[in-house]
mmCIF file of C-alpha atoms and ligand atoms in Angstrom:
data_model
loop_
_atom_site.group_PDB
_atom_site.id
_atom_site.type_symbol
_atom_site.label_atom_id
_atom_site.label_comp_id
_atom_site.label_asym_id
_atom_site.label_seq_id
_atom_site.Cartn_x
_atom_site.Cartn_y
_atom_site.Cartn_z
ATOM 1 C CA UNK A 218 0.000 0.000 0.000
ATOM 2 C CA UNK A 219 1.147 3.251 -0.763
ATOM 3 C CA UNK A 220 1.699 6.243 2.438
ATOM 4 C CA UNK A 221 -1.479 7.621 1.065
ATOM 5 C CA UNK A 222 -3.946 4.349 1.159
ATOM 6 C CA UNK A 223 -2.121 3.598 4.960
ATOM 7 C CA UNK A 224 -3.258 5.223 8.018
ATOM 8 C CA UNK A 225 -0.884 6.614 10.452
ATOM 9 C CA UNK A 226 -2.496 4.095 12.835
ATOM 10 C CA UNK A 227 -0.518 1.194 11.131
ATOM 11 C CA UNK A 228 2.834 2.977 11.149
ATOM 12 C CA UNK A 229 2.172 3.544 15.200
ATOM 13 C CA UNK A 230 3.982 6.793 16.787
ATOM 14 C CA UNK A 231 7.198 5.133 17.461
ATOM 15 C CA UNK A 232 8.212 4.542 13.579
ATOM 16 C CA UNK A 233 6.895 7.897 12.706
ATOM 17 C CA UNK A 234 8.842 9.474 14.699
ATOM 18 C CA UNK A 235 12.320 6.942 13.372
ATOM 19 C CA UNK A 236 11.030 8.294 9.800
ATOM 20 C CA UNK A 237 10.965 11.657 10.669
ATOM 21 C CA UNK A 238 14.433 11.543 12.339
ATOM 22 C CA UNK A 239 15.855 10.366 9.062
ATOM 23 C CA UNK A 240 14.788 13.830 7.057
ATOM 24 C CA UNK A 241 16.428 16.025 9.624
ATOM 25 C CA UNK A 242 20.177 16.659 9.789
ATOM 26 C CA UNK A 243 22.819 15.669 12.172
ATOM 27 C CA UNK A 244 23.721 17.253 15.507
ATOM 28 C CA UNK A 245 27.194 18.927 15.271
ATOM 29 C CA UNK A 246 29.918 18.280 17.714
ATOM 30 C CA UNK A 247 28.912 18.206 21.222
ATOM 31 C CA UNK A 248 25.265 18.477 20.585
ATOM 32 C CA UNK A 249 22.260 15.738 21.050
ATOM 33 C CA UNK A 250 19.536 16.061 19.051
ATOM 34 C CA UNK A 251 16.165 13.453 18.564
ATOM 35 C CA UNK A 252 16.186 10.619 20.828
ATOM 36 C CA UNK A 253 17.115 11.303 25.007
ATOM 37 C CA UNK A 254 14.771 13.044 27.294
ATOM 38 C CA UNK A 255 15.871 16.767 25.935
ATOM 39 C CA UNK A 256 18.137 17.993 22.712
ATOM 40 C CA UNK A 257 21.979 19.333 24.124
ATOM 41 C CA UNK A 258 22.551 22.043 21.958
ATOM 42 C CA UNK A 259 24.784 25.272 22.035
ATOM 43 C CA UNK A 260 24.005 28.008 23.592
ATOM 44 C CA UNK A 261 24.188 30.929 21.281
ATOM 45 C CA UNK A 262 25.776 33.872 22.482
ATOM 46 C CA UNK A 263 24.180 37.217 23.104
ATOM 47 C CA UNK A 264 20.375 37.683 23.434
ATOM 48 C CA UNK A 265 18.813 34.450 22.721
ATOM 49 C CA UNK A 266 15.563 34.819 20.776
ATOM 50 C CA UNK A 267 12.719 32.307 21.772
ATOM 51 C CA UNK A 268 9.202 31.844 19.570
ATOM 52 C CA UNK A 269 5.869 29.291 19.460
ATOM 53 C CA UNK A 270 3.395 29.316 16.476
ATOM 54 C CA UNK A 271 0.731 26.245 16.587
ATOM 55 C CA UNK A 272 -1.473 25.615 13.149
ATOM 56 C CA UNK A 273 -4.452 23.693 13.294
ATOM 57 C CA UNK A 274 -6.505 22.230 10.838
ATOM 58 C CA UNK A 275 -9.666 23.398 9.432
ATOM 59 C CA UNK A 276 -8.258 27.270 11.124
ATOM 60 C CA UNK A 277 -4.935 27.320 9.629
ATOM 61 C CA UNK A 278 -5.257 25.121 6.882
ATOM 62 C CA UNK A 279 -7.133 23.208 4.993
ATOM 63 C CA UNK A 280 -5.729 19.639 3.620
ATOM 64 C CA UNK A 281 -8.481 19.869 0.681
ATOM 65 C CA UNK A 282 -5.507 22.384 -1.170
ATOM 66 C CA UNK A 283 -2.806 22.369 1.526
ATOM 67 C CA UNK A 284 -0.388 19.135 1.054
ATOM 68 C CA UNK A 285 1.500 17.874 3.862
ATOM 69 C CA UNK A 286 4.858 19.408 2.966
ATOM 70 C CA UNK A 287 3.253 22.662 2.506
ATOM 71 C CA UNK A 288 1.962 22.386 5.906
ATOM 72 C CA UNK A 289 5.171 21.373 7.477
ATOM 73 C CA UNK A 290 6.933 24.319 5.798
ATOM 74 C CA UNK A 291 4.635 26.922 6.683
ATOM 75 C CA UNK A 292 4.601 26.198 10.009
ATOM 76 C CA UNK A 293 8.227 26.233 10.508
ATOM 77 C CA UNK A 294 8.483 29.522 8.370
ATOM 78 C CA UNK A 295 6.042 31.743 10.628
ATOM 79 C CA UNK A 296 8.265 31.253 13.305
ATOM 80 C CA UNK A 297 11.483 32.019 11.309
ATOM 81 C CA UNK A 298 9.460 34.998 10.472
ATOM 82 C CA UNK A 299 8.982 36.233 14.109
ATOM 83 C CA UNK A 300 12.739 35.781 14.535
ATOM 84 C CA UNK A 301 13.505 37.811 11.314
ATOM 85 C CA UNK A 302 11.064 40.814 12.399
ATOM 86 C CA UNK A 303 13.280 41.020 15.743
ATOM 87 C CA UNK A 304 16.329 41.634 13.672
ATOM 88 C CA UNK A 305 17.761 37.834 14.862
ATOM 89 C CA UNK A 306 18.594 34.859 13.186
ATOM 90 C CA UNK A 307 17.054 31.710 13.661
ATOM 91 C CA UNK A 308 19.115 29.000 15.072
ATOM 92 C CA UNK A 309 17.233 25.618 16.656
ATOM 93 C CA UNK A 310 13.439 24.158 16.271
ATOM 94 C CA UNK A 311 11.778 21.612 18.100
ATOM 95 C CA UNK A 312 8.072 20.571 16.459
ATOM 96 C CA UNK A 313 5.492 18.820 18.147
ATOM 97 C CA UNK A 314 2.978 16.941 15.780
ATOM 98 C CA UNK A 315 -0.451 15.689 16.828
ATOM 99 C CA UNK A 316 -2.222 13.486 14.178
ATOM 100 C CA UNK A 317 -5.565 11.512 14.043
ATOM 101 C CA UNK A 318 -5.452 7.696 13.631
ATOM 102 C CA UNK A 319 -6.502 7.890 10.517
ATOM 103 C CA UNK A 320 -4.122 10.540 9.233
ATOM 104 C CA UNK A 321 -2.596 9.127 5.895
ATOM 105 C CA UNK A 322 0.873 8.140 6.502
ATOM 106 C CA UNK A 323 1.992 9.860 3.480
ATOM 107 C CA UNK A 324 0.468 13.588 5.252
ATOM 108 C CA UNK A 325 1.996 13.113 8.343
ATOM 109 C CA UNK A 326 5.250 12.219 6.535
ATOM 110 C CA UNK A 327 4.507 14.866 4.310
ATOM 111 C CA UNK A 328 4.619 17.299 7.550
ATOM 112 C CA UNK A 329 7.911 16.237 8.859
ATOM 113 C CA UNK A 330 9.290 16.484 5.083
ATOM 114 C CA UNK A 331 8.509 20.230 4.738
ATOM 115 C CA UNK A 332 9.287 20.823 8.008
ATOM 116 C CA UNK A 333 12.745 19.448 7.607
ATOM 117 C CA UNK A 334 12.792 21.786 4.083
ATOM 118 C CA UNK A 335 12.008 24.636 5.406
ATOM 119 C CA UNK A 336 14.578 24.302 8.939
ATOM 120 C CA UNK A 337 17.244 23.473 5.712
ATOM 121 C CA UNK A 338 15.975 26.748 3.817
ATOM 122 C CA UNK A 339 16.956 28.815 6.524
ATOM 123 C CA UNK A 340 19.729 26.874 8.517
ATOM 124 C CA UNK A 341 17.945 25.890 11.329
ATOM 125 C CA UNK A 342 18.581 22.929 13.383
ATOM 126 C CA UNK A 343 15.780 20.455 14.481
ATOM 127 C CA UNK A 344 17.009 19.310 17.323
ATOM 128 C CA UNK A 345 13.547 17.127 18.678
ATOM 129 C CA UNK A 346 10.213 17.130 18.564
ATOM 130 C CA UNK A 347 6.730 14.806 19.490
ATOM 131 C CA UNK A 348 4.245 13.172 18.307
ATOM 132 C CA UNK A 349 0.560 12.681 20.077
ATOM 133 C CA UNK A 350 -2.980 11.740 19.139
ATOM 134 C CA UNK A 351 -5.455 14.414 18.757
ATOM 135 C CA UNK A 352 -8.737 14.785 17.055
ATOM 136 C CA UNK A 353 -7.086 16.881 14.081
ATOM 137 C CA UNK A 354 -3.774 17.332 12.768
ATOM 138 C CA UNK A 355 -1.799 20.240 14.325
ATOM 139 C CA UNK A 356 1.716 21.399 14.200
ATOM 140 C CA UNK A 357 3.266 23.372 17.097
ATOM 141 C CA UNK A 358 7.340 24.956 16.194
ATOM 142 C CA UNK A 359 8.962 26.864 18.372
ATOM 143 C CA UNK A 360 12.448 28.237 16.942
ATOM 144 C CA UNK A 361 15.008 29.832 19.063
ATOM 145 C CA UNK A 362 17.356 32.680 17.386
ATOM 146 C CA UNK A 363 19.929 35.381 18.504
ATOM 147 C CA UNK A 364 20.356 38.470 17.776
ATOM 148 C CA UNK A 365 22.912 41.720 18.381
ATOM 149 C CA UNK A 366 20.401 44.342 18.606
ATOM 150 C CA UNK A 367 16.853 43.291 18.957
ATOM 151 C CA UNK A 368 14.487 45.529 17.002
ATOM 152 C CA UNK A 369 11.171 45.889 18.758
ATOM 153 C CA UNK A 370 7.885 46.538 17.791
ATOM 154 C CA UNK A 371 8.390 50.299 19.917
ATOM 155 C CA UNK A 372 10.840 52.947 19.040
ATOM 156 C CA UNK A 373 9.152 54.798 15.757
ATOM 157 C CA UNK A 374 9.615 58.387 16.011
ATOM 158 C CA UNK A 375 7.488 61.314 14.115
ATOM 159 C CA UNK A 376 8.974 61.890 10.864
ATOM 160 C CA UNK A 377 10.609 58.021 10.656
ATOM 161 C CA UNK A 378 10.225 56.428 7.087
ATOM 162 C CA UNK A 379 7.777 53.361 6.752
ATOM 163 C CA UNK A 380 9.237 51.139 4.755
ATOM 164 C CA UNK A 381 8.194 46.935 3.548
ATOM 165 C CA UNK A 382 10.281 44.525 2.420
ATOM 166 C CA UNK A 383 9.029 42.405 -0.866
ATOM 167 C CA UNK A 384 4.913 42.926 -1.580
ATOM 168 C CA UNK A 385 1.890 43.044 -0.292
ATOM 169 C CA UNK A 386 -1.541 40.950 -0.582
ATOM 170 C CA UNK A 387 0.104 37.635 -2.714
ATOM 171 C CA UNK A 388 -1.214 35.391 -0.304
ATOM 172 C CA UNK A 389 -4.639 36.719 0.501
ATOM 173 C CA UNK A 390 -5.111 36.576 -3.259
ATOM 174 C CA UNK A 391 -3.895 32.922 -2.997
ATOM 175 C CA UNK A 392 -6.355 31.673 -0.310
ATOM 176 C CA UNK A 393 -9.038 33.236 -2.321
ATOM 177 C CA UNK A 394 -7.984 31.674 -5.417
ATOM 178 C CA UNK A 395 -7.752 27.994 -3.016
ATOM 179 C CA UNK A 396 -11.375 28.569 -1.599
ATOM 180 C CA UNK A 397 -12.251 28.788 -5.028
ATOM 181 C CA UNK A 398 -10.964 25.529 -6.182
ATOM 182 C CA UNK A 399 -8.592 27.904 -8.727
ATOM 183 C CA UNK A 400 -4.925 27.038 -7.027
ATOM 184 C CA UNK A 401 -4.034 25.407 -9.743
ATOM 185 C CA UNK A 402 -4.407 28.504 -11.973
ATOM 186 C CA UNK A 403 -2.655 30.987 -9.987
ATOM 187 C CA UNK A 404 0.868 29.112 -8.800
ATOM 188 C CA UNK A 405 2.210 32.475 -8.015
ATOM 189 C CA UNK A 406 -0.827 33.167 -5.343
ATOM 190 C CA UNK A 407 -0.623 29.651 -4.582
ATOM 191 C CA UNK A 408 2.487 29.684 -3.287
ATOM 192 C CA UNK A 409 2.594 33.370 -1.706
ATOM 193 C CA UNK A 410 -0.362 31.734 0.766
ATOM 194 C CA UNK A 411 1.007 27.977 1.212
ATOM 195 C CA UNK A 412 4.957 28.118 0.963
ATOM 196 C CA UNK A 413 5.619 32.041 1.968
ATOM 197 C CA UNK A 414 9.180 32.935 2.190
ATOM 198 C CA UNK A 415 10.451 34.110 5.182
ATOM 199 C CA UNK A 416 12.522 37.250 5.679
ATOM 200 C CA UNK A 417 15.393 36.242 7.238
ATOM 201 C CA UNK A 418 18.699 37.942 5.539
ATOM 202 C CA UNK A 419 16.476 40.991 5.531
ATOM 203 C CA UNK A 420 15.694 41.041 8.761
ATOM 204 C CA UNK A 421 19.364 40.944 10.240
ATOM 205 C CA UNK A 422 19.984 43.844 7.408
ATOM 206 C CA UNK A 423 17.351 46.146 8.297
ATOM 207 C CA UNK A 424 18.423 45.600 11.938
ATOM 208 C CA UNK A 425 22.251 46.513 11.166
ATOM 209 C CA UNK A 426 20.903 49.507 9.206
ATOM 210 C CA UNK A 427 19.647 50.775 12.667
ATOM 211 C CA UNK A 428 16.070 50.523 12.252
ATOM 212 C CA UNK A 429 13.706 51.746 14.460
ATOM 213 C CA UNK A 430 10.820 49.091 14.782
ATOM 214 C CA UNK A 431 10.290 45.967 13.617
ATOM 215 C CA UNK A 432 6.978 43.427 12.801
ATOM 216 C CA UNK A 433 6.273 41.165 9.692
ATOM 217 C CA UNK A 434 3.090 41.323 8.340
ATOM 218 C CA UNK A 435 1.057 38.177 9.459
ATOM 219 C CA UNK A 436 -2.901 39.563 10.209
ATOM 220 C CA UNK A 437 -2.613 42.126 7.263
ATOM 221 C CA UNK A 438 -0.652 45.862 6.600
ATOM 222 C CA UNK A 439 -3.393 47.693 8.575
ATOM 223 C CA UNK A 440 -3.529 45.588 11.586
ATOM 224 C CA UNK A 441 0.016 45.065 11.716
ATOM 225 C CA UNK A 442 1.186 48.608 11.117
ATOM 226 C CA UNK A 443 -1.495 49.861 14.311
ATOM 227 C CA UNK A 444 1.165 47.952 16.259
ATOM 228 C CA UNK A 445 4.309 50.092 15.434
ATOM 229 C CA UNK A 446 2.476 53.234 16.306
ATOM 230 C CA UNK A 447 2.274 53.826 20.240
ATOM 231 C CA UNK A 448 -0.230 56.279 21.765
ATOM 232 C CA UNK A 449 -0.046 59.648 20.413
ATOM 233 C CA UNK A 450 1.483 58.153 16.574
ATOM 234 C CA UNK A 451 -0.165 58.314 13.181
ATOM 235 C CA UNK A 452 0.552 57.852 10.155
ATOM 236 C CA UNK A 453 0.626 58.668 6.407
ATOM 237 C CA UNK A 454 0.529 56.102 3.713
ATOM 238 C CA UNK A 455 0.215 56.586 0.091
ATOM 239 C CA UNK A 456 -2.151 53.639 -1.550
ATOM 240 C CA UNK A 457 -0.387 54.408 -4.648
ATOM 241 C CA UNK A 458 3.329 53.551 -3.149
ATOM 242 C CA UNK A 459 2.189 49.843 -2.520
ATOM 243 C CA UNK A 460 3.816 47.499 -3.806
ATOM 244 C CA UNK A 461 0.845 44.961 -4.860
ATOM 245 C CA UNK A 462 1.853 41.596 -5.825
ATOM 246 C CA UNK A 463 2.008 41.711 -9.330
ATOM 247 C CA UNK A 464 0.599 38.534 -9.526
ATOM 248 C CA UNK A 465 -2.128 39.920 -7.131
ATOM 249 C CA UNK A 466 -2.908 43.004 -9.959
ATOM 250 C CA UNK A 467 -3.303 40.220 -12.850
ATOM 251 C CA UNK A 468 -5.089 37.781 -10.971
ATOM 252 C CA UNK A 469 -7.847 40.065 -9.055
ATOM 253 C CA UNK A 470 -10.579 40.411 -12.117
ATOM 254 C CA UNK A 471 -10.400 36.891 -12.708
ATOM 255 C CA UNK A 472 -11.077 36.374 -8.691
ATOM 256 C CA UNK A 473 -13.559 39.309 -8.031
ATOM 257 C CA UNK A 474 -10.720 41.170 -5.287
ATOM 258 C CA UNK A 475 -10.243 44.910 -5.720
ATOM 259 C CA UNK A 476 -6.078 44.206 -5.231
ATOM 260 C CA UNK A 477 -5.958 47.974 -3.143
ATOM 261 C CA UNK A 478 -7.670 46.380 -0.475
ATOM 262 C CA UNK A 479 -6.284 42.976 -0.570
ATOM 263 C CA UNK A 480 -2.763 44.359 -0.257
ATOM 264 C CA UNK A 481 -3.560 46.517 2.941
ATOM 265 C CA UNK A 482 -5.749 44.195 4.766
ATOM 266 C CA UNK A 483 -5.104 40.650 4.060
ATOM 267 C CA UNK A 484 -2.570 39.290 5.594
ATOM 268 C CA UNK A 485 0.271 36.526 5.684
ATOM 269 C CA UNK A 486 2.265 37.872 3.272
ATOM 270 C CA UNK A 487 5.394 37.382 6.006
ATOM 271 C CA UNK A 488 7.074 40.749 4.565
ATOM 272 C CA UNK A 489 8.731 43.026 7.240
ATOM 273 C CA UNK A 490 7.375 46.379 8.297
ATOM 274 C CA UNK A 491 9.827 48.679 10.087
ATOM 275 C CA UNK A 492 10.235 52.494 10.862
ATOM 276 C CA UNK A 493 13.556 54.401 10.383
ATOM 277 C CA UNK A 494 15.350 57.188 9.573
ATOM 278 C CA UNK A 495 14.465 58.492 6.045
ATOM 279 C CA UNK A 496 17.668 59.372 4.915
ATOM 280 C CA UNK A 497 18.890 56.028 5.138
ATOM 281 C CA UNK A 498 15.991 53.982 3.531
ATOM 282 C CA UNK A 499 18.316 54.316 -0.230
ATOM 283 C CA UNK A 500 21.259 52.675 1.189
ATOM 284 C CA UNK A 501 19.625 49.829 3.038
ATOM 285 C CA UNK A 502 16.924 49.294 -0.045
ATOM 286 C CA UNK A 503 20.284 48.261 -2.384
ATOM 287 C CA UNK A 504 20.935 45.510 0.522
ATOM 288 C CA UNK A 505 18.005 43.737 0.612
ATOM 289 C CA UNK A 506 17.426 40.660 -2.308
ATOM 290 C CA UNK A 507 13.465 40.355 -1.506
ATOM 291 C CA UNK A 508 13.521 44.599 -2.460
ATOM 292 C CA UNK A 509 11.746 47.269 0.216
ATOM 293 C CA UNK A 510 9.682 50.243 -0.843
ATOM 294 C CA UNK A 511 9.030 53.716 1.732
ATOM 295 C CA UNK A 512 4.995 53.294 1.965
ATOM 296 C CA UNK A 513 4.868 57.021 4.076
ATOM 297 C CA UNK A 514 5.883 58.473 7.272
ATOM 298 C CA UNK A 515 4.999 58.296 11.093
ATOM 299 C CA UNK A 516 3.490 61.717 11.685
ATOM 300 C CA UNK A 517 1.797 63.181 15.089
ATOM 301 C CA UNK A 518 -1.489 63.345 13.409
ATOM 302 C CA UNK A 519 -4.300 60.250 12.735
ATOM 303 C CA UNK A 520 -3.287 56.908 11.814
ATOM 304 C CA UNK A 521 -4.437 56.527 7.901
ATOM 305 C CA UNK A 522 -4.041 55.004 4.661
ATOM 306 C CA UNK A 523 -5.370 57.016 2.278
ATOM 307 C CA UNK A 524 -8.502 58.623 2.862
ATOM 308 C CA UNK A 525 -9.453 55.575 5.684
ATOM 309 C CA UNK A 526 -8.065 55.342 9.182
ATOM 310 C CA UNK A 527 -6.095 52.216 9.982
ATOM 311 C CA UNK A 528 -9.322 51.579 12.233
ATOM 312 C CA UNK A 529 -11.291 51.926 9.298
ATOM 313 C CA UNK A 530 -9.655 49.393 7.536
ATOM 314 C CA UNK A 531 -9.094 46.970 9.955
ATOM 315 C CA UNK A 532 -12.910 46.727 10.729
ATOM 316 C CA UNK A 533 -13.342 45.695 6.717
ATOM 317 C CA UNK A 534 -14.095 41.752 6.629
ATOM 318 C CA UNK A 535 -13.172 39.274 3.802
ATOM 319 C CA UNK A 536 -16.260 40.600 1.612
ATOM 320 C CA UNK A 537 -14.894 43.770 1.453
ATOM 321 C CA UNK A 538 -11.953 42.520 -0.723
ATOM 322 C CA UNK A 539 -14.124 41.756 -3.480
ATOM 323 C CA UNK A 540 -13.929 44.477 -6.023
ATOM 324 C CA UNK A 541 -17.035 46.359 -6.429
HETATM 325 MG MG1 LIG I 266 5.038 38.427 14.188
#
């Protein structure tokens, strides 16, 4: 039988675990990975980054268009993510996997595959993991990282640049195109939403450049960007400095999304949003390989992109990204 006619049931926890252990790496000198009661790793030195992201079925994905790899990966990459928007680079993962009996061998394998992909994508070690019984399949990485100077989410000043690494609304555009049953015709979108690329080189660059503030875009730009402005903040973003996902732009008639909207309130497009001196935005821009584009400024005045306040937008739902 092939790993997608078998149930995880037959394979029993023990072996899926041995099969699993074969995809990741081996520990380097001095280290224990997979296989005692804890991974021995080395300490990195500085400030030692530390970060958690569960996904669950039926809320974070969907196995009707997601495949097990593209689970694995995903959920390994959010968390590399979160390291990248503190200016830090990742460095170990441990995953914990909890699977129905009748999970198909070949998805649960499928998870620890793109898993191991993605921790190889971005140098990461997987050091250990687990695997329980649940009542659907979810995937729980946490991913530890270091970093010189972490950039937090605080620190924008009035007058700062706002700048965003790569572009904006891909992957909103490729869940709609999935809940449509139209993956297959939009591999770009497909990918933006399933397999996003984290920011990692970027992050540690935009950090070095002395940026102010720091957050990758995971619940959309509107949401996200509310979170680098403290009290007394605003903002002023152009809607016509975006940089929509091309794909995104040739995609939207076809799909019914006005791509405007898409771009500034869908989310998991994994970019990273920071704040920091304008003068400097030219140098750092010829650094980074994903590209970054200056979106506006932090100003003293109301939070807004274009004519709507960040509150404004925020309160728009998934219908409101239909184009009109
Ligand atoms: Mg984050």
């Amino acid at each position: 039988m092939s790993d997608f006619e078998e149930n995880v049931s037959h394979l029993g926890e023990f072996e899926l675990i041995e099969k699993i252990k074969e995809m990741i790496g081996k520990p380097g000198r001095g280290e224990l990975w997979s296989g005692d009661d804890a991974a021995v790793v080395h300490a990195p030195e500085g400030n030692l980054l530390l970060t958690i992201d569960t996904v669950v079925e039926g809320v974070d994905f969907d196995l009707d268009y997601a495949t097990g790899e593209e689970v694995g990966w995903k959920a390994l990459a959010v968390n590399v993510s979160d390291v990248a928007a503190m200016g830090g680079r990742p460095v170990h993962a441990v995953a914990s996997l909890s699977v129905p009996p009748a999970t198909r061998t070949g998805t649960a394998l499928g998870i620890g595959r793109g898993l191991a992909t993605a921790a190889d994508r971005w140098g990461v070690s997987l050091v250990g993991g687990d695997v329980s019984r649940s009542s659907e399949i979810s995937v729980t990485v946490a991913v530890t990282g270091r970093c010189e100077r972490p950039v937090t989410r605080d620190g924008a000043s009035p007058g700062d640049a706002i700048c965003v690494t790569g572009t904006l609304g891909g992957a909103a555009g490729g869940l709609a195109a999935l809940r449509a049953g139209r993956g297959r015709d939009f591999p770009d979108l497909r990918s933006r939403q399933l397999l996003p690329e984290a920011r990692a080189h970027e992050g540690i660059e935009i950090a070095r450049s002395g940026a102010h503030s720091m957050i990758d875009v995971s619940d959309g730009l509107a949401a996200d960007l509310g979170h680098l402005l403290r009290e007394g903040l605003g903002c002023s973003v152009h809607p016509n400095r975006l940089p929509i996902d091309p794909s995104l732009v040739t995609a939207a008639p076809e799909l019914g999304l006005d791509p405007l909207t898409t771009a500034i309130v869908g989310g998991e497009d994994f970019e990273l949003l920071f704040c920091m001196e304008p003068d400097r935005t030219g140098a750092l821009g010829a650094e980074l390989t994903a590209g970054m584009t200056v979106i506006g400024e932090v100003t003293e005045g109301h939070a807004a992109i274009g004519g709507r306040s960040l509150h404004e937008w925020k309160e728009m739902s998934w219908d409101h990204l239909r184009s009109r």
